[in-house]
Short mmCIF file of C-alpha atoms in Angstrom, two decimals:
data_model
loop_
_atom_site.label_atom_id
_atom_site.label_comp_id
_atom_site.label_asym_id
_atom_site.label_seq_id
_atom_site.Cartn_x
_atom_site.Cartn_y
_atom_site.Cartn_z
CA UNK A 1170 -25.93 -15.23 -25.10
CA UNK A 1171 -25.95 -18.95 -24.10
CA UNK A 1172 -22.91 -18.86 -21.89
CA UNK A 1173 -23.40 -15.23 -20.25
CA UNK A 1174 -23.89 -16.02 -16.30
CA UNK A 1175 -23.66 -12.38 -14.40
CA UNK A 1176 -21.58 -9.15 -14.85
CA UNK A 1177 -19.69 -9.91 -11.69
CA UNK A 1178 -19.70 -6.81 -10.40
CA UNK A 1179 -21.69 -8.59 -7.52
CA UNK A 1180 -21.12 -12.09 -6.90
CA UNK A 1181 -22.38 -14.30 -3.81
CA UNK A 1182 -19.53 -16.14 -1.83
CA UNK A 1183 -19.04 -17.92 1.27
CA UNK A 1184 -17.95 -15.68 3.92
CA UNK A 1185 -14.26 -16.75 4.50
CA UNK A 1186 -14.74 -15.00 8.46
CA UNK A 1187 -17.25 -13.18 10.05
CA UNK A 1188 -17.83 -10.19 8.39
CA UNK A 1189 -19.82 -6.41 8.74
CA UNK A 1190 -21.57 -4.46 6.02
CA UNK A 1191 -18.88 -2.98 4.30
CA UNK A 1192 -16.24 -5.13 5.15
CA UNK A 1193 -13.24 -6.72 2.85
CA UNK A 1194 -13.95 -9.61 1.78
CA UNK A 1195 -10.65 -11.90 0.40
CA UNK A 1196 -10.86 -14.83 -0.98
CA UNK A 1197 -7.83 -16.25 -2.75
CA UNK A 1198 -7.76 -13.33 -5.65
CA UNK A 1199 -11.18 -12.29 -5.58
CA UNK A 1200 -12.28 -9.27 -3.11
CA UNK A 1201 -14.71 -7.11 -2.72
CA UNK A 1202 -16.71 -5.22 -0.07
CA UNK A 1203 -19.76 -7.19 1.86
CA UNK A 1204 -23.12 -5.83 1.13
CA UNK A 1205 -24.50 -6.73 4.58
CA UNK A 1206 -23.55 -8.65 7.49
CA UNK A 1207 -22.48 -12.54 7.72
CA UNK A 1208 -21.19 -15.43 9.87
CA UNK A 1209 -18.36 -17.25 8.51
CA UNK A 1210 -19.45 -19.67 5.77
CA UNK A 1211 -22.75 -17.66 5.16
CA UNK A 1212 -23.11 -16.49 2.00
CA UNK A 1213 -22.75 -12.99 1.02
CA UNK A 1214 -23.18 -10.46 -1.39
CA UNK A 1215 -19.44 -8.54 -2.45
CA UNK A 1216 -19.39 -5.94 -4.76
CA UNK A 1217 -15.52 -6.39 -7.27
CA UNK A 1218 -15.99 -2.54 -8.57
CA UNK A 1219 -16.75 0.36 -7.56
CA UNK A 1220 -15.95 3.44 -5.08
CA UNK A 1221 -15.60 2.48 -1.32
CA UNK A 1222 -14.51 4.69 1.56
CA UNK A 1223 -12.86 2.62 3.62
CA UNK A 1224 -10.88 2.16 6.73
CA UNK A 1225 -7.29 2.38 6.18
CA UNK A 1226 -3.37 2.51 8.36
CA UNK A 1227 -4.18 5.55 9.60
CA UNK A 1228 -0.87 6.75 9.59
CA UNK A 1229 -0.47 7.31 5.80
CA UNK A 1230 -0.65 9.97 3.55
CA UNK A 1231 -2.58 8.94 0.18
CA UNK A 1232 -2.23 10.75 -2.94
CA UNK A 1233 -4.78 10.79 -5.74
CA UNK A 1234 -4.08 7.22 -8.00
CA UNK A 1235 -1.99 5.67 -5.63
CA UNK A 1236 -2.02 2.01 -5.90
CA UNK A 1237 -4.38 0.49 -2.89
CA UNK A 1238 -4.41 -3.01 -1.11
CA UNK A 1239 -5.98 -4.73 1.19
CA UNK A 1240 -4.11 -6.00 4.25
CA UNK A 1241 -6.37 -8.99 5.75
CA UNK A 1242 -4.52 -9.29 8.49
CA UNK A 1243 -5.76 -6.01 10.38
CA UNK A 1244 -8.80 -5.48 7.89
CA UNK A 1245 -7.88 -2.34 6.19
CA UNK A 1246 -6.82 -0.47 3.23
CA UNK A 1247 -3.24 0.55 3.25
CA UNK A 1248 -0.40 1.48 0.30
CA UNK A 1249 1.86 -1.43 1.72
CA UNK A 1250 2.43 -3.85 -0.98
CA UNK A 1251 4.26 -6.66 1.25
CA UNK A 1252 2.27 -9.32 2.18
CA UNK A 1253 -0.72 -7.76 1.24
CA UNK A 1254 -3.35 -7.90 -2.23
CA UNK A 1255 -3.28 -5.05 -4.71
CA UNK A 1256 -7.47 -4.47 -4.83
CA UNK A 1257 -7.55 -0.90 -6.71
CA UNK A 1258 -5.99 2.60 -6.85
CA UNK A 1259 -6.81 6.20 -4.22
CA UNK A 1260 -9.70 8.14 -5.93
CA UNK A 1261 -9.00 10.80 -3.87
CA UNK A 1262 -6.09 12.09 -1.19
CA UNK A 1263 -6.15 10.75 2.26
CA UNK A 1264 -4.33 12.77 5.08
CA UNK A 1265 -1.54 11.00 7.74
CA UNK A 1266 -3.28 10.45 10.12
CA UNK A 1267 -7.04 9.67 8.48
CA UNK A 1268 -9.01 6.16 9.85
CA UNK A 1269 -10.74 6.03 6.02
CA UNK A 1270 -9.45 6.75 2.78
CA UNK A 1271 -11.50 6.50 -0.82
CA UNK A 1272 -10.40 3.40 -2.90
CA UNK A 1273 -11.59 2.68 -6.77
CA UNK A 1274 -11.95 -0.94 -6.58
CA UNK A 1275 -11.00 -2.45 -10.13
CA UNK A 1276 -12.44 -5.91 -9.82
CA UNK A 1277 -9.51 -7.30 -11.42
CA UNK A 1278 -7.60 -10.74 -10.10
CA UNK A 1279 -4.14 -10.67 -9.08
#
């Protein structure tokens, strides 16, 4: 197909901020998790879908489907809609307290 570029499941960006492997990566809708290291405006690899475990506010109980987003303020996964960017849904139940919880990125913009 003439106009086909990539799936996107994987798409190269500019790091918005320093970032680790395995790290959030937001950038005005689009986020996904860094496949290695980078320096701010390096490029890197972020994967849109997908499973992740990830670091999340520890002090919340997940259940199983519960809508996920990504607060990029403290740089970690929490059920807290205000102020922060719905990225997927809990594929599995995370315990209060528990530093990581499993989130089912969708890929989708919002």
């Amino acid at each position: 197909m003439k106009t086909y570029v990539q799936d996107g499941n994987i798409m190269t960006v500019p790091a918005p901020a320093a970032v680790a492997s395995g790290g959030g990566v937001l950038i005005g809708s689009l986020f996904g998790i860094a496949q290695k290291d980078a320096a701010l405006d390096e490029d890197v690899a972020i994967v849109t879908c997908g499973v992740f475990q990830h670091a999340k506010e520890s002090a919340q109980a997940w259940t199983l489907g519960a809508k996920v987003y990504w607060d990029n303020t403290n740089k970690v996964m929490t059920t807290a809609a205000s102020g922060n960017k719905l990225v997927g849904t809990a594929a599995a139940v995370a315990a209060n307290p528990s530093p990581t919880g499993v989130v089912r990125l969708d890929g989708a913009a919002r």
